[in-house]
Tab-separated table of C-alpha atoms in Angstrom:
chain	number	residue	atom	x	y	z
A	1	UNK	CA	107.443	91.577	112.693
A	2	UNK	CA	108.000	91.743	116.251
A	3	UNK	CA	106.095	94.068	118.114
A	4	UNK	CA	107.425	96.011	121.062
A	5	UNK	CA	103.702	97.292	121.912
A	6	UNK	CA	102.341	93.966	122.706
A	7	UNK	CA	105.032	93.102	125.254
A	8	UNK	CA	104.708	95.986	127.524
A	9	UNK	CA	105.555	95.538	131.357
A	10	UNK	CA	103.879	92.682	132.338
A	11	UNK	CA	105.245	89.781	134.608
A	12	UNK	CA	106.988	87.089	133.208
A	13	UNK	CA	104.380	84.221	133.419
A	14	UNK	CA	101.902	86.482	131.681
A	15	UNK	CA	104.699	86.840	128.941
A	16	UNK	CA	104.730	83.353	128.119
A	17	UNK	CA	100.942	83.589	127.375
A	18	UNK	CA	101.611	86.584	125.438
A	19	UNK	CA	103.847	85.664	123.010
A	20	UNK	CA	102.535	82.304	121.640
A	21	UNK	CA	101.309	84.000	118.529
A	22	UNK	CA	104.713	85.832	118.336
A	23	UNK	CA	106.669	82.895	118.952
A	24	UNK	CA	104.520	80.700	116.108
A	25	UNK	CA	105.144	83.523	113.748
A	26	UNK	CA	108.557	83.733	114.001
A	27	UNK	CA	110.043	81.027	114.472
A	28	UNK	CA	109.386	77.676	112.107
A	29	UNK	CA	109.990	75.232	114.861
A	30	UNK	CA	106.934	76.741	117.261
A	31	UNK	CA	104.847	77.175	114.024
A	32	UNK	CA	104.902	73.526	113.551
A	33	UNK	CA	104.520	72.561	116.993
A	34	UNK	CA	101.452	74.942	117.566
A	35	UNK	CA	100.041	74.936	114.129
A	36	UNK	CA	100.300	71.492	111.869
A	37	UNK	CA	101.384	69.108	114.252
A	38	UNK	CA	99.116	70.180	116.931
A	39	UNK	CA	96.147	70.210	114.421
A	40	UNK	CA	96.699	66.800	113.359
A	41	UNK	CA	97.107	65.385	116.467
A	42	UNK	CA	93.717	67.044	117.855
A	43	UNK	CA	91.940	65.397	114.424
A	44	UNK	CA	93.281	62.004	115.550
A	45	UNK	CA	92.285	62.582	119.671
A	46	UNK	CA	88.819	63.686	118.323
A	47	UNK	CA	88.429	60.755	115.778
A	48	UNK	CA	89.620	57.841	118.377
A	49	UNK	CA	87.946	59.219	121.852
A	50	UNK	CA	84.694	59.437	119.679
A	51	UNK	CA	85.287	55.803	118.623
A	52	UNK	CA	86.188	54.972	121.962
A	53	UNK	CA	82.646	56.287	124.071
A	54	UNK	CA	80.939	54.320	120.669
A	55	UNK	CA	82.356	51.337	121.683
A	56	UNK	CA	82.213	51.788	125.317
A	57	UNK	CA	78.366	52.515	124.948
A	58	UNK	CA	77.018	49.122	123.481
A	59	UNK	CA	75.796	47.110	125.973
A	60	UNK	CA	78.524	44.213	126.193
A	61	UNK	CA	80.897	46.926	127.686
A	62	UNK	CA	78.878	48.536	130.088
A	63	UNK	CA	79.927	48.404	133.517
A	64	UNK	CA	81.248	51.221	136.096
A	65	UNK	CA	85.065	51.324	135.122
A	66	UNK	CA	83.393	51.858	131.424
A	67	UNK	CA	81.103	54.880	132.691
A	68	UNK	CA	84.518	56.478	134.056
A	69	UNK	CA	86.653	55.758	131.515
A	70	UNK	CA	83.990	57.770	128.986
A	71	UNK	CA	84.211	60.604	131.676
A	72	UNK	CA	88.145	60.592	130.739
A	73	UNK	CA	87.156	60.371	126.881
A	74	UNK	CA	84.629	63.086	127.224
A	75	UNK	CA	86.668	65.794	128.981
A	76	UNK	CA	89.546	65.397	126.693
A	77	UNK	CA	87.867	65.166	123.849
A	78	UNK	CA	86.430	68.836	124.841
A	79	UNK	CA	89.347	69.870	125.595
A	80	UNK	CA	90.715	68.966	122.383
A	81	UNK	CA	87.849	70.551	120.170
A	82	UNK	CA	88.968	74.105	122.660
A	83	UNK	CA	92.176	73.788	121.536
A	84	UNK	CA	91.965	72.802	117.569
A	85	UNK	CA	90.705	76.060	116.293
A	86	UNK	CA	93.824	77.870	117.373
A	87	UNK	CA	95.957	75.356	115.833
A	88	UNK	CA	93.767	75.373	112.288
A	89	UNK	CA	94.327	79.293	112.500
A	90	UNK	CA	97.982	79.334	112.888
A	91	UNK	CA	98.017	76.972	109.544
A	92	UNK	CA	95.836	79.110	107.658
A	93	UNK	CA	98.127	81.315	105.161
A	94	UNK	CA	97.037	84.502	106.689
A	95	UNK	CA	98.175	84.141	110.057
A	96	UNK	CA	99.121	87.359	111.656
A	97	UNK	CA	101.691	87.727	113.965
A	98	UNK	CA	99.246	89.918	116.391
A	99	UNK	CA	96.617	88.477	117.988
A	100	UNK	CA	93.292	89.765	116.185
A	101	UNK	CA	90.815	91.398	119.008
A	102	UNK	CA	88.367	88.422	118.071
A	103	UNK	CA	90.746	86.034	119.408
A	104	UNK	CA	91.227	87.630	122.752
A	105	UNK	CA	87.973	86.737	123.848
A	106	UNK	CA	87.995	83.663	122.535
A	107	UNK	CA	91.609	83.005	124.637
A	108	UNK	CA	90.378	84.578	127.428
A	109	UNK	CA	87.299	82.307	127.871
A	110	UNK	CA	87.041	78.928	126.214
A	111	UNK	CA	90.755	78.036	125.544
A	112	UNK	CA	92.382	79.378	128.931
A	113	UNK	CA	89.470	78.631	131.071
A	114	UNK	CA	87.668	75.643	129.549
A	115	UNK	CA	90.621	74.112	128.467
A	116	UNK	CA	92.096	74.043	132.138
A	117	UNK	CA	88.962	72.674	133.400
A	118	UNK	CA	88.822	69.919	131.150
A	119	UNK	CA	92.377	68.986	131.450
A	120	UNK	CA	91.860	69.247	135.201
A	121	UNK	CA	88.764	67.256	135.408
A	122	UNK	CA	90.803	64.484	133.093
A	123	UNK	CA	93.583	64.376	135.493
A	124	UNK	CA	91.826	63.672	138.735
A	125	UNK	CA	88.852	61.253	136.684
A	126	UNK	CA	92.082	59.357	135.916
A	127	UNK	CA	93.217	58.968	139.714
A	128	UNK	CA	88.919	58.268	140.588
A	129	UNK	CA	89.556	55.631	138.148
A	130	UNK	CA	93.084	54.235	139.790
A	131	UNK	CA	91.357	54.869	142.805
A	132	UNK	CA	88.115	52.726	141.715
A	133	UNK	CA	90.079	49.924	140.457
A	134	UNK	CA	92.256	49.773	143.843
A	135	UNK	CA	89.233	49.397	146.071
A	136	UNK	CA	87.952	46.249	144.061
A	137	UNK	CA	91.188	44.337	143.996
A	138	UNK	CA	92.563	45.426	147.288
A	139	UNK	CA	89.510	45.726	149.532
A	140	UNK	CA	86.383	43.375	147.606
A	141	UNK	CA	83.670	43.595	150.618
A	142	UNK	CA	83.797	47.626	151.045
A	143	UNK	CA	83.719	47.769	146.919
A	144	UNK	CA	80.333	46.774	146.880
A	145	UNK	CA	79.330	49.925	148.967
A	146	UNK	CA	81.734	52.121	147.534
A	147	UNK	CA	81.864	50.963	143.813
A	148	UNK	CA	78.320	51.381	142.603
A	149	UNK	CA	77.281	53.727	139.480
A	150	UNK	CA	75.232	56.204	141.846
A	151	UNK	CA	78.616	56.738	143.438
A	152	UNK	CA	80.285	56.941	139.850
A	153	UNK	CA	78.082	59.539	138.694
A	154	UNK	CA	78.236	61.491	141.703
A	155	UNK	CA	82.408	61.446	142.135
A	156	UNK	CA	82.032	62.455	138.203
A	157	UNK	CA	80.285	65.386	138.524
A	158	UNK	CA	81.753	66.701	141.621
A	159	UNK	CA	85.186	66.253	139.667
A	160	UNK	CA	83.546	68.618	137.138
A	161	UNK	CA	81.922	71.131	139.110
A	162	UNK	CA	85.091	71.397	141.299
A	163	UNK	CA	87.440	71.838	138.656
A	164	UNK	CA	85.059	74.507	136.829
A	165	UNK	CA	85.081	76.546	140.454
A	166	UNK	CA	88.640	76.288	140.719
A	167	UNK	CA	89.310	78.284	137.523
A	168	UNK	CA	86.701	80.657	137.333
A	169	UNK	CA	88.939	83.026	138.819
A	170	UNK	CA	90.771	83.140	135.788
A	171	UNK	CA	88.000	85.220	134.740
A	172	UNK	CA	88.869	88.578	137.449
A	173	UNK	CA	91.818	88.295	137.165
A	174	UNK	CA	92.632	88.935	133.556
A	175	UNK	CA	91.507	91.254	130.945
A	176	UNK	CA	91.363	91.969	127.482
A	177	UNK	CA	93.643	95.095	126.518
A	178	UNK	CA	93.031	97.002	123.170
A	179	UNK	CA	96.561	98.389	121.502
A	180	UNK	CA	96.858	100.077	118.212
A	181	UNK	CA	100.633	99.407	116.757
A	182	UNK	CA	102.057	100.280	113.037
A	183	UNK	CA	101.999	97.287	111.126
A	184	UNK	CA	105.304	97.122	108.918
A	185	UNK	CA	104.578	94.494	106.852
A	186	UNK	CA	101.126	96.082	105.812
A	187	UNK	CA	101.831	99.799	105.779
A	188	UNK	CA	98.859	100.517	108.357
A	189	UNK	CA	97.739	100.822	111.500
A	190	UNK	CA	96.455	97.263	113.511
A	191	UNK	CA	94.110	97.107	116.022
A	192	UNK	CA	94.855	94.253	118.177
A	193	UNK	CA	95.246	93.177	121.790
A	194	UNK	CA	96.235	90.986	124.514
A	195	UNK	CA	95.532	89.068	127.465
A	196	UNK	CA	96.800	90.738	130.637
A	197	UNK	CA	96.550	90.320	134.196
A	198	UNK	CA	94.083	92.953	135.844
A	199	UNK	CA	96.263	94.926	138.621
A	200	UNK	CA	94.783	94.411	141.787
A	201	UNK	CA	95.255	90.324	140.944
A	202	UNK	CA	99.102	90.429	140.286
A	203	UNK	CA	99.889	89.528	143.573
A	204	UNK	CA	97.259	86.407	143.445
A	205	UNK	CA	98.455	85.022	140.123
A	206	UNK	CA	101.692	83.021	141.156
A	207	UNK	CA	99.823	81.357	144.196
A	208	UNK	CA	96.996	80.346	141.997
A	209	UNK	CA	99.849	78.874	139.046
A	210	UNK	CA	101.470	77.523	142.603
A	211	UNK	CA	98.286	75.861	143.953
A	212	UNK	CA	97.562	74.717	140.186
A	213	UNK	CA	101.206	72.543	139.976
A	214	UNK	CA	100.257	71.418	143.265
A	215	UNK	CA	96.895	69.820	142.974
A	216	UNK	CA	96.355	69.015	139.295
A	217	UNK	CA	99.922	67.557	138.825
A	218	UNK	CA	101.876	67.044	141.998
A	219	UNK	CA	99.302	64.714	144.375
A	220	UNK	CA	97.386	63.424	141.219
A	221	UNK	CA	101.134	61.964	140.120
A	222	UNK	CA	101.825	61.195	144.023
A	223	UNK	CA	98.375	59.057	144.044
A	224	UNK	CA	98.564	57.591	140.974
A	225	UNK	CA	101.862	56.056	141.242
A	226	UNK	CA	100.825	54.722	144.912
A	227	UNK	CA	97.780	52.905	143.479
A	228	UNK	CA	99.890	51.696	140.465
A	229	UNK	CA	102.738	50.033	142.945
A	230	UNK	CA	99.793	48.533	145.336
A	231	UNK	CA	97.897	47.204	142.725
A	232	UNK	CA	100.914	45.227	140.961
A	233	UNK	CA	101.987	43.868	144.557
A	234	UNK	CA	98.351	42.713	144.654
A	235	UNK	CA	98.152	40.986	141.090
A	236	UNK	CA	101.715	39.334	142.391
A	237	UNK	CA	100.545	38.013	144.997
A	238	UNK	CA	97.081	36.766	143.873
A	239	UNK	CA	98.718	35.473	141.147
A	240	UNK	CA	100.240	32.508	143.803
A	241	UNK	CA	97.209	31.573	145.271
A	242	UNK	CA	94.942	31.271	142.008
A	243	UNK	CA	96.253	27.479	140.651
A	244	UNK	CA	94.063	26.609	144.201
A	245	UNK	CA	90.533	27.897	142.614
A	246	UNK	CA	88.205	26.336	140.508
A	247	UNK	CA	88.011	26.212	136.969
A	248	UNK	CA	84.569	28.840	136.860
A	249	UNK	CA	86.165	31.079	139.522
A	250	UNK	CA	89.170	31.339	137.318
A	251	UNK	CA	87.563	32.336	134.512
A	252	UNK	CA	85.779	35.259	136.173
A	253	UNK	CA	88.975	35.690	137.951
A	254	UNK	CA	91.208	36.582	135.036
A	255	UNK	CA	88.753	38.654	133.283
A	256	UNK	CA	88.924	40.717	136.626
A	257	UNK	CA	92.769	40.463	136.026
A	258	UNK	CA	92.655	41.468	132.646
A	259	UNK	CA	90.772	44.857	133.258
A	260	UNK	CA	93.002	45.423	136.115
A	261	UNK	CA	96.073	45.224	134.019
A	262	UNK	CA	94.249	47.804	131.322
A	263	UNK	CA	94.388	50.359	133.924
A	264	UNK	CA	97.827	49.928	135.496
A	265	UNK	CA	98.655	50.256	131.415
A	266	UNK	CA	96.800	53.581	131.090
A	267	UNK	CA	98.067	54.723	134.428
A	268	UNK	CA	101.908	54.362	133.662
A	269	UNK	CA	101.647	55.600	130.332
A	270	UNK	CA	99.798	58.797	132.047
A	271	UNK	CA	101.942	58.972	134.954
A	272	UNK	CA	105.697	58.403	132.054
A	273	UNK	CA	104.528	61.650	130.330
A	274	UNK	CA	102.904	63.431	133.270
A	275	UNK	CA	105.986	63.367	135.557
A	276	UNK	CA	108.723	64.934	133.301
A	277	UNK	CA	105.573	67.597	132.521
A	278	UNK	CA	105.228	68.669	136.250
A	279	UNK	CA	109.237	68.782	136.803
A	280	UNK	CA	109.190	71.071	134.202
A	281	UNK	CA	106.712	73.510	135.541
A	282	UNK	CA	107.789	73.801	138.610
A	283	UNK	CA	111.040	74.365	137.414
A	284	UNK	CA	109.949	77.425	134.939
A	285	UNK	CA	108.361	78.990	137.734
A	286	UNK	CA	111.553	79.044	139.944
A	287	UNK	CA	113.566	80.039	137.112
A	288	UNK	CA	111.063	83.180	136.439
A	289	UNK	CA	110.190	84.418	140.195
A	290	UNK	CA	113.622	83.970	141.175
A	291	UNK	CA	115.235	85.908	137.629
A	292	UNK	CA	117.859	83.389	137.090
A	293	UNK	CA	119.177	81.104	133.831
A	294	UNK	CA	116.382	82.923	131.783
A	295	UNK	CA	118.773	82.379	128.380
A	296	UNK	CA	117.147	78.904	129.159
A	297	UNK	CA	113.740	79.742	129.052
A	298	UNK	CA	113.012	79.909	125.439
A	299	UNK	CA	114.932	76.336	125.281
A	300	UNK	CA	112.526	75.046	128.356
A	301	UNK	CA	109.425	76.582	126.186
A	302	UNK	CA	110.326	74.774	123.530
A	303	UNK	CA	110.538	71.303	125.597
A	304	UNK	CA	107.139	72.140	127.618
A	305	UNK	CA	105.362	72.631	124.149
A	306	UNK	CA	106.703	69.511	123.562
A	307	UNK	CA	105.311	67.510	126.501
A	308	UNK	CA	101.828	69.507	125.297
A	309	UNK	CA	101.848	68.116	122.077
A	310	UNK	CA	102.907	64.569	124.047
A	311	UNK	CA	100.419	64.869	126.801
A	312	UNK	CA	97.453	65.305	124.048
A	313	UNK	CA	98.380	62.352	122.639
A	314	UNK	CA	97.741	60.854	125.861
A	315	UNK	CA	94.380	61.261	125.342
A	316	UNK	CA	94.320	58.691	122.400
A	317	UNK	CA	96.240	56.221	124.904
A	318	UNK	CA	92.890	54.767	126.669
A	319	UNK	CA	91.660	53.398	123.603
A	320	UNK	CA	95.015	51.988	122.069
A	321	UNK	CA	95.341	49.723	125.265
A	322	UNK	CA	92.023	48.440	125.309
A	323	UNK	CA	92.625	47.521	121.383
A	324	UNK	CA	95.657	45.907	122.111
A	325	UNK	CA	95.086	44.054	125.431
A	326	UNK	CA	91.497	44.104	125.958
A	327	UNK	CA	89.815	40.985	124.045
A	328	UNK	CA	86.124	42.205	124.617
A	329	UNK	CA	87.051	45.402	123.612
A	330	UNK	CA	88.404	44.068	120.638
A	331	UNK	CA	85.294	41.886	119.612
A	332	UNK	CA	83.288	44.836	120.292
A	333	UNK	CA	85.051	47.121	117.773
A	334	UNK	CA	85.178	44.501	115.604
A	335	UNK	CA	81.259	44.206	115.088
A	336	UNK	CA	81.035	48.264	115.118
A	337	UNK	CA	83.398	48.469	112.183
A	338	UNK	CA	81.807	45.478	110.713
A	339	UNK	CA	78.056	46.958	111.024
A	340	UNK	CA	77.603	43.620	112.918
């Protein structure tokens, strides 16, 4: 049952927000995105990224690049236990197609705002780690100031703290709004409710979705792609020089090569998924503020759940690379699964 109280004036963007629970009761295809196929996916992100900080914790692994690469595996692994209780309710048989009051607060705090902080601080750990990697192939001498753990830990949790500041916002400027509707279906009256924007933030809400394109997915992409492209031309062209060096030196010299190939792995497969992602966005949000080709919109919603679904299983892409190029890594899981 579609209900006409829920959807109210509000602006579009807010909308969008509003009807997921419509749009996974009614139609099959949003139900399976939202509901079983985003719960399983979760399970596996959970299952490998707590594999993944296992294996990077014993102490044949440790190093710096580890440290940040379990910063990655931590936030999304939080932001995939946020995000699996919505999906587990949509599956259950009694899923309502109002959102139960409960639920609002739940969607107001941990999955809108901890979610976004997560996925934030995931995004810009990933270009720290690009970043990292680029200053000890590219510039050796200046890594030893800059690439030390204190460093590390301190990049880390300003990452953290800055990306829980930039959403906190999100808590003034919506709020929780009781409705009571006839439920059809059930013969009786429903208490329920929805997110909404509060009034004096309407005009604020498009620059902060603006300034959020901008500077979790726009210059993240941007910077990312740089460092990929430099440190490729660097492997290229150390790669000429390295028949010249000793047999010890090349040995340490191709472990170093090996790790550096890991990440240019982990950033293109972030930076293939990421890309079409941010397009999309940006394109939504032209389509909506400027009220044109919205008969596409449902199609685009269905593509940008899509890339969701996608970009979670991102998060599992860390630890496949390392299994399939990373020999330690390998060796190292293979004594953990062995009880070695």
């Amino acid at each position: 049952m579609e209900n006409t109280t829920l959807r109210g004036e509000h602006s579009d963007i807010d909308q969008v927000f509003i009807e997921f629970w419509l749009r996974a009761k009614n139609n099959s295809t949003f139900w399976i995105l939202d509901g079983p196929l985003n719960a399983i996916i979760c399970i596996t992100v959970i299952i490998l990224n707590i594999l993944f900080l296992i294996v990077l914790q014993r102490k044949e692994m440790r190093s710096v690049t580890s440290f940040v690469l379990s910063a990655i595996a931590v936030a999304d692994l939080l932001r995939t236990l946020i995000s699996l209780p919505v999906s587990l309710y949509i599956c259950v048989p009694y899923f309502k197609s109002y959102t139960p009051y409960h639920w609002c607060v739940y969607l107001k705090m941990p999955f809108l705002l901890v979610s976004n902080v997560f996925y934030t601080s995931s995004v810009w750990l990933t270009l720290y780690l690009g970043v990292f990697r680029y200053i000890l192939v590219c510039h050796p001498i200046k890594a030893k100031l800059w690439c030390r753990y204190k460093i590390a830990i301190g990049v880390v949790i300003l990452i953290f703290v800055i990306s829980l500041f930039s959403y906190v916002c999100l808590l003034f400027m919506r709020k929780i709004t009781r409705v009571v509707f006839w439920n059809e279906e059930e013969k009786r009256s429903v208490s329920s409710c929805f997110v909404d924007v509060v009034d004096t933030w309407h005009n604020y809400i498009f620059i902060q979705t603006i300034l959020e394109i901008i500077f979790v997915q726009i210059i993240p992409c941007v910077g990312m792609l740089f460092i990929t492209c430099k440190l490729v031309y660097t492997l290229k062209s150390a790669a000429r020089s390295r028949k010249a060096m000793s047999r010890q030196l090349n040995r340490s010299r191709n472990e170093s090569h090996q790790t550096t190939l890991l990440l240019i792995a982990i950033l293109i497969a972030f930076l293939v998924f990421e890309i079409p992602h941010s397009v999309l966005q940006v394109f939504i949000i032209l389509m909506i503020n400027l009220h044109r080709y919205h008969f596409l919109l449902s199609y685009l919603r269905l593509f940008d759940t899509i890339l969701i679904q996608i970009l979670y299983i991102t998060s599992t892409f860390n630890f496949c690379i390392y299994c399939t190029m990373g020999t330690k890594f390998r060796l190292t899981l293979k004594k953990i699964m062995s009880f070695n």
